Coordinates of C-alpha atoms in Angstrom, one line a residue:
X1 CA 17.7 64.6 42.4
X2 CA 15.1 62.0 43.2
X3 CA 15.8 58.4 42.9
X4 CA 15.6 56.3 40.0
X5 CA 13.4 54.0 42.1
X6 CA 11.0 55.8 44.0
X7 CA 8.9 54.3 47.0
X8 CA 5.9 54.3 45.5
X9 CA 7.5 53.1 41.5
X10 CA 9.5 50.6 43.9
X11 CA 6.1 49.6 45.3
X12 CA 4.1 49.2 42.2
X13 CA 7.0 46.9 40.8
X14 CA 6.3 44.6 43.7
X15 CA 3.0 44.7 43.5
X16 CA 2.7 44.0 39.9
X17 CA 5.4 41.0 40.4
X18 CA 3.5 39.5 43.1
X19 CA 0.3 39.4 40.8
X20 CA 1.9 37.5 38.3
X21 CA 2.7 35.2 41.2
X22 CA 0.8 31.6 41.4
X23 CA -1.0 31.0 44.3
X24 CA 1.7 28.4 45.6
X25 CA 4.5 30.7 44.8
X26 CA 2.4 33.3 47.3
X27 CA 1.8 30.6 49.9
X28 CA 5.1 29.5 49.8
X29 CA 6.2 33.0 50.4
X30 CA 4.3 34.0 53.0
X31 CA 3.6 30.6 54.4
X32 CA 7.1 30.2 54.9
X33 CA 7.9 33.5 56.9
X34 CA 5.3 32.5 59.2
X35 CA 6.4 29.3 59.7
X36 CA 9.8 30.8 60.2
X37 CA 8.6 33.5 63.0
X38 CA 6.6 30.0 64.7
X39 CA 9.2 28.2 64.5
X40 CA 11.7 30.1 66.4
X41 CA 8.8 31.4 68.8
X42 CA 8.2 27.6 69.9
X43 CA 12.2 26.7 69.9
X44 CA 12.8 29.6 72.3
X45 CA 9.6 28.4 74.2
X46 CA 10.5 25.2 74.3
X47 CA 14.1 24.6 74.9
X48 CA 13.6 27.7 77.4
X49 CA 11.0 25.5 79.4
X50 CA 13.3 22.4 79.1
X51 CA 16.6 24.2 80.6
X52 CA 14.2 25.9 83.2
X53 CA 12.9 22.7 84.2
X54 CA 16.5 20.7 84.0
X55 CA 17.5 23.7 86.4
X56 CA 14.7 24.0 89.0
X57 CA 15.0 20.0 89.1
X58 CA 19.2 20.0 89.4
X59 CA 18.5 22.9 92.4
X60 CA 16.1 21.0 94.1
X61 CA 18.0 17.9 94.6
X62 CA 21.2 19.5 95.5
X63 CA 19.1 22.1 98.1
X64 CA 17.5 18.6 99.5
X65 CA 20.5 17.2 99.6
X66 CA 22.8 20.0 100.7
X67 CA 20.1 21.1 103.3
X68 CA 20.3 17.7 105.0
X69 CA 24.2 19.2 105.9
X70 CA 24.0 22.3 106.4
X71 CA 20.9 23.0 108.1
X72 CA 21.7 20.8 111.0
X73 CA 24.8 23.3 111.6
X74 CA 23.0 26.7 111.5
X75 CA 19.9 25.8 113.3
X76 CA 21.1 27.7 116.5
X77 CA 22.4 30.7 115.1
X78 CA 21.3 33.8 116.6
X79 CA 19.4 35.7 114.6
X80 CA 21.0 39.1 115.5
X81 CA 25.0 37.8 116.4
X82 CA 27.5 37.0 113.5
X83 CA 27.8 32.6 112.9
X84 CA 29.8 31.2 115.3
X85 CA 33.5 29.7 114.6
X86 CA 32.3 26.0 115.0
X87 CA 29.7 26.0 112.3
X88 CA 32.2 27.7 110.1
X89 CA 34.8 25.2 110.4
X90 CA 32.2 22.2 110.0
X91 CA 30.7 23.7 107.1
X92 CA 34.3 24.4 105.8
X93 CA 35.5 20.9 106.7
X94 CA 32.1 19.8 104.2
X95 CA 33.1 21.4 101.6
X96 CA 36.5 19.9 101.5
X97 CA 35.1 16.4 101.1
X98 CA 34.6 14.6 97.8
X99 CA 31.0 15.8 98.3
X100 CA 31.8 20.2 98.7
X101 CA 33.9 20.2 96.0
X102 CA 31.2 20.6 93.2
X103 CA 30.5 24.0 95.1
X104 CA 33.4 26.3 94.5
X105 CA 31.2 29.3 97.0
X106 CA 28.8 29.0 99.4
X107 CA 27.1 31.9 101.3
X108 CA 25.0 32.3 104.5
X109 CA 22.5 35.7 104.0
X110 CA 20.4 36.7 106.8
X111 CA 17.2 38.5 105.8
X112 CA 18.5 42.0 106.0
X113 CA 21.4 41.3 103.3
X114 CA 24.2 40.4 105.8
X115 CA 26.6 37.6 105.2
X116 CA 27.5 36.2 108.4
X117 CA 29.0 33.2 106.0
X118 CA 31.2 33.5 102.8
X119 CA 33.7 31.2 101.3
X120 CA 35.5 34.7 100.6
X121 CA 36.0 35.7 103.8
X122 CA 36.9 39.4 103.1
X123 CA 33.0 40.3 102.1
X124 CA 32.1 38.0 105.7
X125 CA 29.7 40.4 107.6
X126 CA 29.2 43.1 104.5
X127 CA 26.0 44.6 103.9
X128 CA 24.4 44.3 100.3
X129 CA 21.0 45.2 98.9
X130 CA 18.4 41.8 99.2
X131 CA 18.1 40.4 95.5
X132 CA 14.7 39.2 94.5
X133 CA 16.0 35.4 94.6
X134 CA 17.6 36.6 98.4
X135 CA 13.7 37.3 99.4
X136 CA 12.1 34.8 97.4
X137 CA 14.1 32.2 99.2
X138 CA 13.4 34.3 102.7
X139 CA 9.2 33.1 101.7
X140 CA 10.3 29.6 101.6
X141 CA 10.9 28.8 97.6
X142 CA 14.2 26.9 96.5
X143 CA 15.6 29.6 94.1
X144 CA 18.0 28.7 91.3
X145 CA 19.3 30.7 88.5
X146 CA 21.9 29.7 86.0
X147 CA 25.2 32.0 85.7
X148 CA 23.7 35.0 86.9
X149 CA 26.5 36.7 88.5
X150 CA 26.0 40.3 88.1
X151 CA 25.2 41.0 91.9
X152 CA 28.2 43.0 94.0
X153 CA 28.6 40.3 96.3
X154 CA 29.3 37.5 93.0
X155 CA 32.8 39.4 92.2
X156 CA 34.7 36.0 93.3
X157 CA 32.5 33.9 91.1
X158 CA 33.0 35.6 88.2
X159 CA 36.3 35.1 88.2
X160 CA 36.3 31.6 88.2
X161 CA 35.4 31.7 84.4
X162 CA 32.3 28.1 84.6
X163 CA 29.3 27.9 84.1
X164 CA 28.0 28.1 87.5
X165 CA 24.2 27.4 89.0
X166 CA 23.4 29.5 91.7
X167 CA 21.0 27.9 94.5
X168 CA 19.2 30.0 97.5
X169 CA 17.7 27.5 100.2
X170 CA 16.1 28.6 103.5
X171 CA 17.8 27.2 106.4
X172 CA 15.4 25.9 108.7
X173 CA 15.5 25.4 112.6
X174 CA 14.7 22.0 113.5
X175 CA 12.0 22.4 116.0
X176 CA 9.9 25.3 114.5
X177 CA 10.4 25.3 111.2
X178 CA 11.5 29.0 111.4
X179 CA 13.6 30.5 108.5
X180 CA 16.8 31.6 110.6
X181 CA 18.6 32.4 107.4
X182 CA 19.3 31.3 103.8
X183 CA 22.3 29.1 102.4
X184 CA 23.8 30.3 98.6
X185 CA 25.6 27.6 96.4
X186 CA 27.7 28.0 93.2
X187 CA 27.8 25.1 91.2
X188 CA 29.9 23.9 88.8
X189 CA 27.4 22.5 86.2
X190 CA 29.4 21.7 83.2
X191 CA 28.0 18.5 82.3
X192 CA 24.3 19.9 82.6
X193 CA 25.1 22.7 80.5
X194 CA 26.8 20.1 77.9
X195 CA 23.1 18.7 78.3
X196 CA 21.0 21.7 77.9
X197 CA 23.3 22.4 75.0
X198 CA 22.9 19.1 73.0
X199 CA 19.2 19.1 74.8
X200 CA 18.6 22.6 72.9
X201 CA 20.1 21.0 69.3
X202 CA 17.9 18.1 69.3
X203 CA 15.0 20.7 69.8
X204 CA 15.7 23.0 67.6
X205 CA 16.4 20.4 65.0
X206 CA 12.9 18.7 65.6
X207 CA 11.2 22.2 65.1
X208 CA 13.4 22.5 62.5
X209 CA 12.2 19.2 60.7
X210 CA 8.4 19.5 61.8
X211 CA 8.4 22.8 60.1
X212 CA 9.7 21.2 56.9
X213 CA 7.6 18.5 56.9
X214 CA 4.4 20.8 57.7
X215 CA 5.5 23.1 55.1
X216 CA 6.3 20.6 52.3
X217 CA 2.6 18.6 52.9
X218 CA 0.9 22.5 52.9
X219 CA 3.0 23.5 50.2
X220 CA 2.2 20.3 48.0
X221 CA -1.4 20.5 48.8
X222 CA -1.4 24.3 48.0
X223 CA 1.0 23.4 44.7
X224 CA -1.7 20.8 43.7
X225 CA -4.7 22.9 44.2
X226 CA -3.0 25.9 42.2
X227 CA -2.2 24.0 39.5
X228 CA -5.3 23.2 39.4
X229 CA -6.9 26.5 39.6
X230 CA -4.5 27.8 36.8
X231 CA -5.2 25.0 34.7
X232 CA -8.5 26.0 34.9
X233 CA -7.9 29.6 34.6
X234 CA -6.3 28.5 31.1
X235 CA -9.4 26.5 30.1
X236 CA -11.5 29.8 30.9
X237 CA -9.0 32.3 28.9
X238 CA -8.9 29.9 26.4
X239 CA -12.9 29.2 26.2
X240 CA -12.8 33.0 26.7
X241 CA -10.8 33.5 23.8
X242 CA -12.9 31.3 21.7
X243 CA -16.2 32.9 22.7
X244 CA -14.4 36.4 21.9
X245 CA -13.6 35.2 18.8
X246 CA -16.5 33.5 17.5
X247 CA -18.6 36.4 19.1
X248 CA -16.4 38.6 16.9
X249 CA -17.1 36.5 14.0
X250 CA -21.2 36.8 14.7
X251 CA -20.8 40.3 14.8
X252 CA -19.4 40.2 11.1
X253 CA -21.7 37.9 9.9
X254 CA -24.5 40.3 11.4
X255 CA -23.2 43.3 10.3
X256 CA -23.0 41.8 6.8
X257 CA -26.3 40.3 7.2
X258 CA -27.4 43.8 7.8
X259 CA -25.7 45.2 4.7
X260 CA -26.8 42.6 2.8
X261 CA -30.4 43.5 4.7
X262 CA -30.1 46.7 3.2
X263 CA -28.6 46.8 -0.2
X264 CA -31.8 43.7 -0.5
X265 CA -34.2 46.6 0.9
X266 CA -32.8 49.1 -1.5
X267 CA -33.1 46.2 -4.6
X268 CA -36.4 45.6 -3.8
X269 CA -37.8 49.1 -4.1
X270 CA -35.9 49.4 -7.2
X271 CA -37.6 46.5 -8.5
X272 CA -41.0 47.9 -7.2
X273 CA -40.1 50.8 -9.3
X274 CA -39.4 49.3 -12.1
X275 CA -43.1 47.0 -12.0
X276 CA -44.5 50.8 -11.0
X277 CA -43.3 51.7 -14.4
X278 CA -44.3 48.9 -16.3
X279 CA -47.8 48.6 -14.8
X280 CA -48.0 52.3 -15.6
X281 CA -46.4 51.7 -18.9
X282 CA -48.2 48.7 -20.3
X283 CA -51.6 47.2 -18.5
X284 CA -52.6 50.8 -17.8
X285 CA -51.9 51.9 -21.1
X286 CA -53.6 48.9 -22.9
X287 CA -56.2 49.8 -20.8
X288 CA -56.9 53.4 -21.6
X289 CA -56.9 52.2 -25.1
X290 CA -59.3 49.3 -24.8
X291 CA -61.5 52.1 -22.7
X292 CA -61.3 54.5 -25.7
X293 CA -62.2 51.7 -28.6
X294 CA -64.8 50.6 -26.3
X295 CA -66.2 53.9 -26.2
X296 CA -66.5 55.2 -29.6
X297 CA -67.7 51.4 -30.0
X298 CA -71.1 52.2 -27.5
X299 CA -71.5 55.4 -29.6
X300 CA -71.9 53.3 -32.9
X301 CA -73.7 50.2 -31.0
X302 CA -77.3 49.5 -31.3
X303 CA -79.5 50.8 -27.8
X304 CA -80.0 47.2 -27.3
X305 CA -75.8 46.7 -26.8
X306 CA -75.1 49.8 -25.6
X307 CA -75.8 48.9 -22.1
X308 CA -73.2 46.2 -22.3
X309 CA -70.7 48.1 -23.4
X310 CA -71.1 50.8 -20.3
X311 CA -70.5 48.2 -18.2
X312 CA -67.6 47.0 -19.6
X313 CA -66.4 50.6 -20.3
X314 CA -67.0 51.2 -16.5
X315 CA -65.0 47.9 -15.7
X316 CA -61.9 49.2 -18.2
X317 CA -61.8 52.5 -16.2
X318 CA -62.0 51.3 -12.6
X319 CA -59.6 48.3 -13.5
X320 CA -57.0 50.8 -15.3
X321 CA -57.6 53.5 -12.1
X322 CA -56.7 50.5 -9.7
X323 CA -53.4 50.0 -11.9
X324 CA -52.4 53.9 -11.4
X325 CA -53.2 53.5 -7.8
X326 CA -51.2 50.4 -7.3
X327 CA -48.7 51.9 -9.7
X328 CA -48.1 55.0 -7.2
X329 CA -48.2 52.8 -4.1
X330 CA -45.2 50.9 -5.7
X331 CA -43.6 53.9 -6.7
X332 CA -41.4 55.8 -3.8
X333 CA -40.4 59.4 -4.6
X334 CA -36.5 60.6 -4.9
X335 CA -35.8 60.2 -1.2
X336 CA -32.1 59.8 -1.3
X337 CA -31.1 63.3 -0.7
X338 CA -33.6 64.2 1.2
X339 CA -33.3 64.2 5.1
X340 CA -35.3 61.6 7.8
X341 CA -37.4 64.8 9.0
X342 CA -38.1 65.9 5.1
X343 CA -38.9 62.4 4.4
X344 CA -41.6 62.4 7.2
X345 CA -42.8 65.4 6.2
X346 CA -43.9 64.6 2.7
X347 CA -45.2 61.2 3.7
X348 CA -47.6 63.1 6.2
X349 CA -48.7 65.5 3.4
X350 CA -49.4 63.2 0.7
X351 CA -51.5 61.1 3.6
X352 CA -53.6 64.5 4.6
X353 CA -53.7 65.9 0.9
X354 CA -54.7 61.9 0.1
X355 CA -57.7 61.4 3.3
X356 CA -58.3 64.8 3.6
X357 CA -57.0 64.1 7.6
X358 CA -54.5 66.0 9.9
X359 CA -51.3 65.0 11.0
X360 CA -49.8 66.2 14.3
X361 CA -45.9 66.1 13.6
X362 CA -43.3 66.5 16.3
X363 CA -40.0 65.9 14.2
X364 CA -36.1 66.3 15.3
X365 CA -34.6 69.4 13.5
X366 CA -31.3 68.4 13.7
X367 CA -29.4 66.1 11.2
X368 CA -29.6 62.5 11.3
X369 CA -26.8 60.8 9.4
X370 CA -28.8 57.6 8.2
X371 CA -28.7 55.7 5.1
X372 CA -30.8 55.0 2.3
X373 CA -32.1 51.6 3.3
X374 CA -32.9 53.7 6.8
X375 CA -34.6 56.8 4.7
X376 CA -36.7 53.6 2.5
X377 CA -37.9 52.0 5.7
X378 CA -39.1 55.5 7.4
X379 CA -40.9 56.4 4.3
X380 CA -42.5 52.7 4.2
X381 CA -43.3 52.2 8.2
X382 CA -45.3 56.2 8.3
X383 CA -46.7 55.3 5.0
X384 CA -48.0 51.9 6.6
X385 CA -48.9 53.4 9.9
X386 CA -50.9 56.2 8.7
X387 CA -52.8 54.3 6.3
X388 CA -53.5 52.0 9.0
X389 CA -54.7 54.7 11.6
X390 CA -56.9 56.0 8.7
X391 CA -59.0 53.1 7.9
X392 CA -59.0 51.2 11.5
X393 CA -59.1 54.7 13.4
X394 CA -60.8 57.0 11.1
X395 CA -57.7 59.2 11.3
X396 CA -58.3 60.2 14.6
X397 CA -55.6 62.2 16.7
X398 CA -52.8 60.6 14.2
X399 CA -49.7 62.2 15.1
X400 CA -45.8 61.6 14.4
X401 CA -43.2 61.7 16.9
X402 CA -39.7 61.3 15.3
X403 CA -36.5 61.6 17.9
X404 CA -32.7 61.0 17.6
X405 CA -30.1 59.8 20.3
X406 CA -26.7 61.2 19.0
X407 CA -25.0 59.3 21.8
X408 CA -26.4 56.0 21.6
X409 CA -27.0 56.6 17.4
X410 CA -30.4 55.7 17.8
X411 CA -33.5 56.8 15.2
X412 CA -36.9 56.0 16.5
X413 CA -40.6 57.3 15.3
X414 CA -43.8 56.6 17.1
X415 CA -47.0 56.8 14.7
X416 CA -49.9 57.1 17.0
X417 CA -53.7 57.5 16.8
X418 CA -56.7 57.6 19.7
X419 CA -59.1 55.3 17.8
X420 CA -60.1 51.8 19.2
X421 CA -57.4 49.3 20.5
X422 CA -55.6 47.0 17.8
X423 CA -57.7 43.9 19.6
X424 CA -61.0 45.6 18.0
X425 CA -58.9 46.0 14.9
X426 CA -59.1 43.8 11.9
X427 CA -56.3 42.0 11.4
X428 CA -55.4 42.3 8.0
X429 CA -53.1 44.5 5.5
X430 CA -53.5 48.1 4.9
X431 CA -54.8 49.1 1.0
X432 CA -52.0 48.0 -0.4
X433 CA -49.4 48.1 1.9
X434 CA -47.0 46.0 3.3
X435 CA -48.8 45.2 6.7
X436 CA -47.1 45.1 10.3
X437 CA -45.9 41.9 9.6
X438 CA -43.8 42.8 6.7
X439 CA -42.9 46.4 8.7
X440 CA -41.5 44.3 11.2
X441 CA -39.4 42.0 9.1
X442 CA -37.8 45.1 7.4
X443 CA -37.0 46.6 10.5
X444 CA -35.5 44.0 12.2
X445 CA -33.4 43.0 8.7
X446 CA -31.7 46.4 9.2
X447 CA -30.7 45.8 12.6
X448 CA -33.7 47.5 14.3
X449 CA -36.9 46.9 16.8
X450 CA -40.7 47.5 16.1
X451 CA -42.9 47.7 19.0
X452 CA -47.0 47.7 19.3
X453 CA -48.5 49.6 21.9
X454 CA -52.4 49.1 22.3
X455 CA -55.3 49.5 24.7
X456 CA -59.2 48.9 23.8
X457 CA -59.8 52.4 24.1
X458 CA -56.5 54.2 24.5
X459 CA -55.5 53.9 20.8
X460 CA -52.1 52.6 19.4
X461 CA -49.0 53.9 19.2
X462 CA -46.1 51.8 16.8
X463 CA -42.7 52.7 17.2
X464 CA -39.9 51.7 15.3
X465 CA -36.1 51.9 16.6
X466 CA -32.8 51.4 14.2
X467 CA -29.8 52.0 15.1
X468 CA -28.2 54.6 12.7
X469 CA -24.4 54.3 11.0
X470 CA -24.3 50.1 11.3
X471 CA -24.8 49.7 8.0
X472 CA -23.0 50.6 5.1

């Protein structure tokens, strides 16, 4: 059965608690294990330089001073036969004095290991292996080590249960400076190691404090400049927050800008409908009448009058046709059920059956879920178009390109045409149409983009992209 904590559950706690961690709190934490590992790396350093230094300087002066005495007494001893019995005795006869008894063993090696000297007599003349300080001290170095007693030959000085320094110094002859052989000292350094022990304290507290005080200024400097940074990080949420908020608000306010855009789209072709019908309905009707008593008038007029009251028949009929035109322009068909590519479709052939022009269509079959105030402004931008590429283009190469972007919900139809640029163009309405101006502003109120594309001899294409399920 695996563990509640797993290694890797165990390290995605951490790691999600040490985000949530300020930048002090991480600084502290790692700052202060670093400063921890330097800390003890320059203490050892340190107080291991100090008590190597206290000791090299303790074993020179007591192998200057000690090599003073005993040298003199082994500079004739033969290289090959054991030490004689009057050096012995004077060297004992030194150690017995106020100034030997700091030096509870003393030894005389020759280079091969031998002890023809030893304050224990019974390893005098024994054999044992050269140590390193043994052959150091052979090349002419003053070697001391501090209570290393771990040789064969140190049995005695274990015993004695002190802290003992151990000196080698080469023993000289007088004339030419020859090693002959080298002297060994134990000695008692109790007071030096009460210094190198209150010497190692004082350094160890120094690191101790000089880490503290580095790590407090860091830390506070680190503190300061983290509070800072998440004050500032609050100011950003917060100004984020706003900025969320109010852009969440905009977004209301333009979507209900955009219904409001709509429904005023859908109103307004309602009221052209309803002007449709009364222009239909009243001037045109008043019209046809005045036409028909102005008619049977001319039949009963004199010849001289009854060229007047052609022309003023003529005027009636072309002012009352201009009416039904304007009447049907106003006028959209029942649109509401029908689809986008349906919609397209009749506009084109009311255009052709209307200018006695071609349409090339290339229509989406599928279904596009848009609204009414969508379906009015297709009907209205192909109905503008196309009258436009019929009287500035002569109708030439018109063509309708209508495509849909489920994934992006994205209606957009091209009305094209090869005739002159729209720089060549005149620049005013259509018939009766709205003009590209007033396409434009209906697009846009809907939430959509209208585009010209021209050239002076490439044609002009006029797209129209709306965004499909905004509204509503």
């Amino acid at each position: 059965m695996e563990s509640a904590l797993s290694p890797g559950l165990l390290n995605g706690v951490i790691a999600e608690w040490w985000k949530r961690q300020t930048l002090a709190t991480r600084f502290a934490i790692i700052g202060g294990m670093v400063m921890i590992v330097c800390a003890v790396a320059v203490g050892r350093f340190v107080t291991a330089r100090i008590q190597q230094a206290a000791i090299d300087n303790s074993a020179a002066a007591t192998a200057l001073y000690i090599d003073s005495l005993i040298s003199p007494l082994l500079e004739d001893i033969d290289a090959d036969n054991p030490i004689s019995i009057g050096p012995i005795m004077a060297i004992e006869e030194l150690l017995n004095q106020d100034i030997g008894r700091e030096f509870v063993s003393v030894k005389v090696w020759r280079r091969d290991g031998t002890l023809i000297y030893a304050t224990d007599r019974n390893i005098i003349g024994n054999r044992f292996p050269p140590s390193e300080e043994l052959l150091r001290a052979f090349n002419g170095e003053v070697v001391a080590d501090h209570d290393s007693l771990g040789d064969a030959e140190d049995l005695a000085e274990r015993t004695i249960g002190k802290p003992l320094l151990e000196i080698y110094s080469p023993v000289r002859q007088h004339l030419s400076g020859d090693i002959v052989a080298v002297a060994e000292f134990y000695e008692v350094i109790e007071d030096l190691d009460r210094t190198l022990a209150k010497t190692r304290a004082e350094t160890w507290g120094m690191v101790a404090l000089l880490t503290l005080f580095i790590a407090g200024a860091l830390t506070g400097i680190v503190r300061s400049g983290s509070r800072t940074i998440e004050e500032q990080k609050d100011a950003i949420q917060h100004q984020l927050a706003s900025e969320s908020e109010s852009s969440r608000q905009n977004r209301i306010l333009r979507e209900r800008i955009e219904r409001a855009s709509a429904r005023t789209v859908e109103l307004n072709e309602q009221y052209l409908r309803q002007i449709s019908a009364e222009l239909h309905d009243g001037p045109a009707q008043l019209l046809g009448l005045a036409a028909l008593r102005i008619d049977n008038l001319r039949k009963k007029a004199r010849a001289a009058n009854r060229q007047d009251m052609e022309i003023v028949h003529n005027a009636l009929q072309d002012a009352m046709q201009e009416i039904r035109n304007i009447s049907r322009g106003l006028r959209l068909p029942d649109i509401e059920k029908l689809g986008v590519a349906d919609i397209i479709a009749q506009v084109c052939a009311a255009h052709e059956a209307r200018t006695d022009s071609a349409v090339e269509q290339k229509l989406f079959a599928g279904v596009i879920p848009a609204t009414y105030s969508v379906k009015i402004t297709t009907y209205r931008f192909v109905q503008e178009t196309l009258n436009n590429a019929f009287m500035h283009a002569g109708g030439q190469s018109q063509s309708v390109v209508c495509n849909y972007d489920a994934d992006e919900a994205l209606l957009a139809i091209s009305v094209s045409d090869s005739g002159p640029g729209i720089s060549r163009r005149p620049s005013g309405k259509g018939a009766r149409g709205l003009g590209l101006p007033g396409l434009q502003e209906r697009i846009e109120s809907i939430g959509g983009t209208f585009e010209i594309r021209t050239g002076k001899t490439a044609g002009t294409t006029v797209t129209m992209m709306v965004p499909i399920g905004r509204e509503g």
